[in-house]
Amino acid sequence: MDSPSVFRGIVLNRYKLIKEKEQTRMTKRKIFEKFKICVEGSSNWYPMRVPGSAMDTFYQEGILPDPYQGTNEYQWKEFFNNDFLVKGVFDVGPEEFSKEKLMLVFHGIDTIGQIFLNGTELGLVQNMHRRYAFSVQGIVQAGENVLEIKLTSPLKYIEKKKTEAKRKIHLTNTGNLSGSQYIRKAHCMFGWDWGPVLPDAGIFRPIELWAYSEAGLGETLVRQRHTKGEVVLQIETTVCGNNAETESKVSYELFSPDGAMIYEGTQECITIDHPQLWWPNGYGKQPLYTLKVYLRTSQERLDEKEYRIGLRTLTISQAPDKWGQEFAITVNGVKIFARGADYIPDDCFYARITKEVLERDVQAAVFANFNCLRVWGGGYYPSDTFYDLCDEYGILLWQDLMFACNIYDLTEDFIENIEEEAKDNLLRFRNHASLALICGNNEMETAWENWSDAKGHDPSLKRDYLLQFEYILQKIAKETAPDTFYWPSSPSSGGSFDNPDDENRGDCHYWDVWHGQKPFEEYLNHFFRFCSEFGFQSLPSMKTITAFAEKKDCNLFSRVMESHQKNPSANGKILYYLSETFRYPKNLESLVFLSQVLQGYAMKTATEHFRRNRGRCMGSIYWQFNDNWPVASWSSMDYFGRYKALHYMARKFCAPIAGSIRKQQQKVEFWISNETFEPVQVQAEICLKTLDFEILEEHVLSCDVPALSAVCMDTRDYQELIHGQADNVFVCVEYEYTSGGITEKKKEFEIFVPMKYLELKDPCLTVKEYEDGSVLLAAKSFVPYCMIESEDGDVIWEDNAVALTDETPVLLNVWLNQTDRKHGIKVYDVYHTYH
Ligand code: BMA
């Protein structure tokens, strides 16, 4: 018997030895040392880190205070009217200098800048979302080089643009400075209804010096053709520079997820037998193949690049059905139910959005059983790291292009700028397995149709909307990422102002609950095909509040607290919804806890309803995942990465197998949603109990739930049983199932009156904390919501915001211990919010 794998191993090792000796001629290195910054016109220079910014430096140097503290943000306003001068010195060694080509590559300059090298102007940059590369041949010197960047104040820039604009635009989104559409810079840097106005300037991504010979690799597009039992990769690579002269050739190596070489050669078509398919989180694994692309002459290797490829087909099914047209993300031919949230930039200091932060985010998405994030159009294009992480963890991306809630003046310059921007970014992320769809913008189609402030503009601006999103950007998306679905706007029914908010087609944003102040039950009256935004605000944890507010300011209506709430009258909304559900809380920390429970309950109500209607609805993406500073907002994870009650609750209501209760007066339905590929048998025990855990009725059942479906297990009418004691009872379903070899036990409860009328008793909670950080909770009477928090440091438990529905203790295991925590647990429960 020959043993091909052993043989292959030997060949591979020999091959590796040869490869390691070979040097690639293209060198890329980061330029970051010896940078300094000053306000234009002043001679006070401060050392600047790169990536970094004006705000980062002036804060680090103690010139201006932390903009996130108190009301400091307003002190910064004047600062952003400055222009800045950045100077950096770097050395070029003889080896680099001898290369035929030298490029200075700026991966992210924020935003308007004039760049000089050794006194020679390289050019103008004017788009934070783009990568700029300048040839510096003949300008660069062997030895010391001086790089200078003159950064123009974004505030002054937009003011000038506003005055120059021929067609006036009066639409401005809540919290946003007017004019943000005139600059290609994250809109939310000019403020949003969750973010401060901190339009920083700087270098938020690395600067690199590339040194190479005549030719280098351009871009590679990897297309996939799936047939039964095999996947064919069709690879297209462009070469830049003088290829003919060097007689260089592109070649490929393909490695399987376990590192074995599958292919080596120059063919652009590679067949993979027995392909290991990539699946979104919860549906399977995320095997990633490695494709290495080389540019070689017969003597040497000129350049190399590496891509990680997940084998999957991915499209959006819009098949017509009895309700209209579905909108279902379809992976490897399977329509999946998208669960997730909307992602915004993680910080107002963009250089602080590091790999650690992005990893924290993606892990938080996995924690919450998400399979999808929507990269929202009012922010920024995340770094490559983000897309890599989403590939690794199986998080599908609804990728907006960076346009939101604005009207754009489509001048020639603007068109050219956004064309280059779209190409740059699509080239960057088009090969990623996680990229599910590209969407033109956030809420602009609906704005034109439905927003009162969008009325009264020059009609040519509305025509330009179509030109921008349904012609120019769509064409670029199709050409650059030909296999990725393009959607003109979110929400949309397909474009052309054809009723973008139609519930029966496309995606929807639903804000009647919250902005429209309708009750949570209102969610149940809607049957969206894919809800890409719906949300409810809460306050961040006390630890987060005390990070920005002094003790004296810890009052919801203090100036500081109101500054950390950017949605006008939103604190009033929190109080309004609270008054519908809970009793008046005794202090701010109780209010924080209740606001988080309310938020969790709102999102749970909606998502469970959407999942019960699987097939009709195929996506539940709540607003919003994260924050860009410490603030009261719709996020489920705050700026510091702390999980609010919602985030813990999402882990349950987004779980592949999740129970839910639907109540109509005293009639109660018990549902199971199964988002796995296997049918599941569920054993359930349904109990009606008094708040003292006395069982009034008990019922045991077993139910088969088919794969990828939602099933009502049982319906019970409690009218008679609860008559006269509705304030004293709750119903609880405990269910158990085995899926993927793991047996899980979960529960859900429901009550029959608003929670404020429940006659809760002191649960006499016992809390036991173990050495490993796990916590055991037990109660003597019903606790609808109980949340624990570490007194010092930050701990994330596997479960939290739990209900205690009997005397059996509940063990909360640690999921992540973020810091070295001293012991001490703070416990919140509903009864003690008013006792
Ligand atoms: C949505 C988003 C954001 C906003 C949120 C809350 O429409 O697109 O513009 O922050 O609502 O108001």
PDB file of C-alpha atoms in Angstrom, residues 378-549:
ATOM      1  CA  GLY A 378     -22.791  55.952   9.070  1.00  0.00           C
ATOM      2  CA  GLY A 379     -19.482  54.685  10.425  1.00  0.00           C
ATOM      3  CA  TYR A 380     -16.295  53.330   8.873  1.00  0.00           C
ATOM      4  CA  TYR A 381     -15.010  50.346   6.945  1.00  0.00           C
ATOM      5  CA  PRO A 382     -13.438  48.069   9.538  1.00  0.00           C
ATOM      6  CA  SER A 383      -9.865  46.885   9.124  1.00  0.00           C
ATOM      7  CA  ASP A 384      -8.899  43.598   7.449  1.00  0.00           C
ATOM      8  CA  THR A 385      -8.609  42.045  10.890  1.00  0.00           C
ATOM      9  CA  PHE A 386     -12.351  42.395  11.381  1.00  0.00           C
ATOM     10  CA  TYR A 387     -13.138  40.498   8.176  1.00  0.00           C
ATOM     11  CA  ASP A 388     -10.579  37.829   9.080  1.00  0.00           C
ATOM     12  CA  LEU A 389     -12.184  37.364  12.474  1.00  0.00           C
ATOM     13  CA  CYS A 390     -15.672  37.171  10.986  1.00  0.00           C
ATOM     14  CA  ASP A 391     -14.423  34.448   8.604  1.00  0.00           C
ATOM     15  CA  GLU A 392     -12.884  32.550  11.502  1.00  0.00           C
ATOM     16  CA  TYR A 393     -15.910  32.742  13.749  1.00  0.00           C
ATOM     17  CA  GLY A 394     -18.613  32.436  11.115  1.00  0.00           C
ATOM     18  CA  ILE A 395     -20.169  35.875  11.418  1.00  0.00           C
ATOM     19  CA  LEU A 396     -21.897  36.861   8.186  1.00  0.00           C
ATOM     20  CA  LEU A 397     -21.633  40.505   7.240  1.00  0.00           C
ATOM     21  CA  TRP A 398     -24.284  42.760   5.898  1.00  0.00           C
ATOM     22  CA  GLN A 399     -21.883  45.381   4.658  1.00  0.00           C
ATOM     23  CA  ASP A 400     -23.279  48.856   4.116  1.00  0.00           C
ATOM     24  CA  LEU A 401     -21.261  51.252   2.019  1.00  0.00           C
ATOM     25  CA  MET A 402     -20.494  54.297   4.152  1.00  0.00           C
ATOM     26  CA  PHE A 403     -23.471  56.495   3.394  1.00  0.00           C
ATOM     27  CA  ALA A 404     -26.246  57.170   5.892  1.00  0.00           C
ATOM     28  CA  CYS A 405     -29.207  59.433   6.568  1.00  0.00           C
ATOM     29  CA  ASN A 406     -27.913  62.147   4.259  1.00  0.00           C
ATOM     30  CA  ILE A 407     -28.401  63.702   0.875  1.00  0.00           C
ATOM     31  CA  TYR A 408     -25.232  63.892  -1.206  1.00  0.00           C
ATOM     32  CA  ASP A 409     -24.251  66.553  -3.682  1.00  0.00           C
ATOM     33  CA  LEU A 410     -23.035  64.415  -6.559  1.00  0.00           C
ATOM     34  CA  THR A 411     -20.377  66.673  -8.067  1.00  0.00           C
ATOM     35  CA  GLU A 412     -17.766  65.224 -10.423  1.00  0.00           C
ATOM     36  CA  ASP A 413     -15.103  65.238  -7.714  1.00  0.00           C
ATOM     37  CA  PHE A 414     -17.422  63.543  -5.290  1.00  0.00           C
ATOM     38  CA  ILE A 415     -18.295  60.823  -7.782  1.00  0.00           C
ATOM     39  CA  GLU A 416     -14.658  60.097  -8.501  1.00  0.00           C
ATOM     40  CA  ASN A 417     -13.876  60.022  -4.812  1.00  0.00           C
ATOM     41  CA  ILE A 418     -16.642  57.569  -3.899  1.00  0.00           C
ATOM     42  CA  GLU A 419     -15.886  55.374  -6.908  1.00  0.00           C
ATOM     43  CA  GLU A 420     -12.309  54.943  -5.771  1.00  0.00           C
ATOM     44  CA  GLU A 421     -13.463  54.427  -2.204  1.00  0.00           C
ATOM     45  CA  ALA A 422     -15.912  51.683  -3.198  1.00  0.00           C
ATOM     46  CA  LYS A 423     -13.279  49.922  -5.309  1.00  0.00           C
ATOM     47  CA  ASP A 424     -10.632  50.145  -2.592  1.00  0.00           C
ATOM     48  CA  ASN A 425     -12.873  48.586   0.004  1.00  0.00           C
ATOM     49  CA  LEU A 426     -14.550  45.995  -2.170  1.00  0.00           C
ATOM     50  CA  LEU A 427     -11.144  44.814  -3.320  1.00  0.00           C
ATOM     51  CA  ARG A 428     -10.157  44.546   0.308  1.00  0.00           C
ATOM     52  CA  PHE A 429     -13.026  42.372   1.491  1.00  0.00           C
ATOM     53  CA  ARG A 430     -14.586  40.730  -1.586  1.00  0.00           C
ATOM     54  CA  ASN A 431     -12.875  37.344  -1.097  1.00  0.00           C
ATOM     55  CA  HIS A 432     -14.048  36.948   2.484  1.00  0.00           C
ATOM     56  CA  ALA A 433     -16.368  34.061   3.219  1.00  0.00           C
ATOM     57  CA  SER A 434     -18.210  36.205   5.762  1.00  0.00           C
ATOM     58  CA  LEU A 435     -19.256  38.852   3.235  1.00  0.00           C
ATOM     59  CA  ALA A 436     -22.956  38.181   2.734  1.00  0.00           C
ATOM     60  CA  LEU A 437     -24.129  41.289   0.958  1.00  0.00           C
ATOM     61  CA  ILE A 438     -23.154  44.800  -0.012  1.00  0.00           C
ATOM     62  CA  CYS A 439     -25.709  47.486   0.675  1.00  0.00           C
ATOM     63  CA  GLY A 440     -25.585  50.977  -0.823  1.00  0.00           C
ATOM     64  CA  ASN A 441     -26.546  53.031   2.195  1.00  0.00           C
ATOM     65  CA  ASN A 442     -28.466  53.357   5.428  1.00  0.00           C
ATOM     66  CA  GLU A 443     -32.013  54.756   5.262  1.00  0.00           C
ATOM     67  CA  MET A 444     -31.628  57.083   2.316  1.00  0.00           C
ATOM     68  CA  GLU A 445     -34.185  55.572  -0.002  1.00  0.00           C
ATOM     69  CA  THR A 446     -36.779  55.671   2.758  1.00  0.00           C
ATOM     70  CA  ALA A 447     -35.651  59.189   3.708  1.00  0.00           C
ATOM     71  CA  TRP A 448     -36.482  60.449   0.227  1.00  0.00           C
ATOM     72  CA  GLU A 449     -39.840  58.771   0.385  1.00  0.00           C
ATOM     73  CA  ASN A 450     -40.903  59.201   3.973  1.00  0.00           C
ATOM     74  CA  TRP A 451     -38.925  61.738   5.959  1.00  0.00           C
ATOM     75  CA  SER A 452     -40.413  65.194   6.267  1.00  0.00           C
ATOM     76  CA  ASP A 453     -36.979  66.889   6.390  1.00  0.00           C
ATOM     77  CA  ALA A 454     -36.040  65.285   3.084  1.00  0.00           C
ATOM     78  CA  LYS A 455     -38.814  67.240   1.427  1.00  0.00           C
ATOM     79  CA  GLY A 456     -38.168  70.525  -0.353  1.00  0.00           C
ATOM     80  CA  HIS A 457     -34.809  69.668  -1.921  1.00  0.00           C
ATOM     81  CA  ASP A 458     -33.858  70.267  -5.521  1.00  0.00           C
ATOM     82  CA  PRO A 459     -35.412  67.316  -7.425  1.00  0.00           C
ATOM     83  CA  SER A 460     -32.107  66.716  -9.187  1.00  0.00           C
ATOM     84  CA  LEU A 461     -30.722  65.549  -5.832  1.00  0.00           C
ATOM     85  CA  LYS A 462     -33.313  62.792  -5.775  1.00  0.00           C
ATOM     86  CA  ARG A 463     -32.349  61.808  -9.298  1.00  0.00           C
ATOM     87  CA  ASP A 464     -28.722  61.775  -8.136  1.00  0.00           C
ATOM     88  CA  TYR A 465     -29.659  59.359  -5.370  1.00  0.00           C
ATOM     89  CA  LEU A 466     -30.552  56.830  -8.066  1.00  0.00           C
ATOM     90  CA  LEU A 467     -27.432  57.624 -10.001  1.00  0.00           C
ATOM     91  CA  GLN A 468     -25.284  57.110  -6.927  1.00  0.00           C
ATOM     92  CA  PHE A 469     -26.745  53.935  -5.466  1.00  0.00           C
ATOM     93  CA  GLU A 470     -28.537  52.238  -8.290  1.00  0.00           C
ATOM     94  CA  TYR A 471     -26.074  52.934 -11.034  1.00  0.00           C
ATOM     95  CA  ILE A 472     -22.566  54.064 -10.039  1.00  0.00           C
ATOM     96  CA  LEU A 473     -22.020  52.072  -6.851  1.00  0.00           C
ATOM     97  CA  GLN A 474     -24.067  49.124  -8.004  1.00  0.00           C
ATOM     98  CA  LYS A 475     -21.974  48.910 -11.180  1.00  0.00           C
ATOM     99  CA  ILE A 476     -18.727  49.068  -9.216  1.00  0.00           C
ATOM    100  CA  ALA A 477     -19.986  46.428  -6.808  1.00  0.00           C
ATOM    101  CA  LYS A 478     -20.959  44.149  -9.674  1.00  0.00           C
ATOM    102  CA  GLU A 479     -17.645  44.624 -11.456  1.00  0.00           C
ATOM    103  CA  THR A 480     -15.442  44.368  -8.395  1.00  0.00           C
ATOM    104  CA  ALA A 481     -17.260  41.771  -6.336  1.00  0.00           C
ATOM    105  CA  PRO A 482     -19.240  39.975  -9.076  1.00  0.00           C
ATOM    106  CA  ASP A 483     -20.437  37.153  -6.848  1.00  0.00           C
ATOM    107  CA  THR A 484     -21.731  39.280  -3.989  1.00  0.00           C
ATOM    108  CA  PHE A 485     -25.361  40.332  -3.785  1.00  0.00           C
ATOM    109  CA  TYR A 486     -25.900  44.097  -3.991  1.00  0.00           C
ATOM    110  CA  TRP A 487     -28.823  45.746  -2.238  1.00  0.00           C
ATOM    111  CA  PRO A 488     -29.410  49.466  -2.884  1.00  0.00           C
ATOM    112  CA  SER A 489     -30.337  50.648   0.591  1.00  0.00           C
ATOM    113  CA  SER A 490     -31.434  49.492   4.006  1.00  0.00           C
ATOM    114  CA  PRO A 491     -34.380  49.363   4.285  1.00  0.00           C
ATOM    115  CA  SER A 492     -35.417  48.700   0.716  1.00  0.00           C
ATOM    116  CA  SER A 493     -37.771  46.643  -1.348  1.00  0.00           C
ATOM    117  CA  GLY A 494     -35.299  46.481  -4.184  1.00  0.00           C
ATOM    118  CA  GLY A 495     -34.867  50.142  -5.079  1.00  0.00           C
ATOM    119  CA  SER A 496     -36.259  52.860  -7.364  1.00  0.00           C
ATOM    120  CA  PHE A 497     -38.271  54.324  -4.473  1.00  0.00           C
ATOM    121  CA  ASP A 498     -40.623  51.386  -4.784  1.00  0.00           C
ATOM    122  CA  ASN A 499     -42.112  51.462  -1.280  1.00  0.00           C
ATOM    123  CA  PRO A 500     -38.805  50.890   0.545  1.00  0.00           C
ATOM    124  CA  ASP A 501     -40.596  50.125   3.820  1.00  0.00           C
ATOM    125  CA  ASP A 502     -42.835  47.406   2.395  1.00  0.00           C
ATOM    126  CA  GLU A 503     -43.113  44.744   5.082  1.00  0.00           C
ATOM    127  CA  ASN A 504     -43.686  42.056   2.509  1.00  0.00           C
ATOM    128  CA  ARG A 505     -40.482  42.500   0.520  1.00  0.00           C
ATOM    129  CA  GLY A 506     -36.856  43.244   1.265  1.00  0.00           C
ATOM    130  CA  ASP A 507     -35.622  44.444   4.642  1.00  0.00           C
ATOM    131  CA  CYS A 508     -37.266  46.772   7.152  1.00  0.00           C
ATOM    132  CA  HIS A 509     -36.263  49.106   9.942  1.00  0.00           C
ATOM    133  CA  TYR A 510     -38.914  49.194  12.604  1.00  0.00           C
ATOM    134  CA  TRP A 511     -38.949  52.017  15.126  1.00  0.00           C
ATOM    135  CA  ASP A 512     -42.574  52.403  16.244  1.00  0.00           C
ATOM    136  CA  VAL A 513     -41.497  50.714  19.452  1.00  0.00           C
ATOM    137  CA  TRP A 514     -39.045  53.228  20.930  1.00  0.00           C
ATOM    138  CA  HIS A 515     -39.153  56.284  18.640  1.00  0.00           C
ATOM    139  CA  GLY A 516     -42.914  55.885  18.175  1.00  0.00           C
ATOM    140  CA  GLN A 517     -43.392  54.940  21.840  1.00  0.00           C
ATOM    141  CA  LYS A 518     -45.659  52.007  21.015  1.00  0.00           C
ATOM    142  CA  PRO A 519     -45.816  49.068  23.445  1.00  0.00           C
ATOM    143  CA  PHE A 520     -43.603  46.011  22.985  1.00  0.00           C
ATOM    144  CA  GLU A 521     -46.600  43.899  21.914  1.00  0.00           C
ATOM    145  CA  GLU A 522     -46.711  46.012  18.782  1.00  0.00           C
ATOM    146  CA  TYR A 523     -43.825  43.960  17.412  1.00  0.00           C
ATOM    147  CA  LEU A 524     -46.223  41.019  17.218  1.00  0.00           C
ATOM    148  CA  ASN A 525     -48.401  42.824  14.696  1.00  0.00           C
ATOM    149  CA  HIS A 526     -45.634  42.946  12.107  1.00  0.00           C
ATOM    150  CA  PHE A 527     -44.337  40.245   9.836  1.00  0.00           C
ATOM    151  CA  PHE A 528     -41.183  41.680   8.312  1.00  0.00           C
ATOM    152  CA  ARG A 529     -39.272  39.566   5.850  1.00  0.00           C
ATOM    153  CA  PHE A 530     -35.971  40.636   7.394  1.00  0.00           C
ATOM    154  CA  CYS A 531     -35.762  43.196  10.161  1.00  0.00           C
ATOM    155  CA  SER A 532     -32.371  44.865   9.878  1.00  0.00           C
ATOM    156  CA  GLU A 533     -33.026  47.462  12.606  1.00  0.00           C
ATOM    157  CA  PHE A 534     -35.257  47.681  15.640  1.00  0.00           C
ATOM    158  CA  GLY A 535     -34.024  48.781  19.007  1.00  0.00           C
ATOM    159  CA  PHE A 536     -34.556  49.934  22.530  1.00  0.00           C
ATOM    160  CA  GLN A 537     -32.268  51.994  24.737  1.00  0.00           C
ATOM    161  CA  SER A 538     -30.841  51.292  28.143  1.00  0.00           C
ATOM    162  CA  LEU A 539     -28.359  52.830  30.527  1.00  0.00           C
ATOM    163  CA  PRO A 540     -24.875  51.360  30.703  1.00  0.00           C
ATOM    164  CA  SER A 541     -23.781  49.662  33.925  1.00  0.00           C
ATOM    165  CA  MET A 542     -22.955  51.705  37.039  1.00  0.00           C
ATOM    166  CA  LYS A 543     -19.268  50.949  36.507  1.00  0.00           C
ATOM    167  CA  THR A 544     -19.477  52.554  33.105  1.00  0.00           C
ATOM    168  CA  ILE A 545     -21.499  55.492  34.400  1.00  0.00           C
ATOM    169  CA  THR A 546     -19.025  56.171  37.190  1.00  0.00           C
ATOM    170  CA  ALA A 547     -16.229  56.096  34.616  1.00  0.00           C
ATOM    171  CA  PHE A 548     -17.641  59.319  33.166  1.00  0.00           C
ATOM    172  CA  ALA A 549     -19.760  60.795  35.971  1.00  0.00           C
TER     173      ALA A 549
END
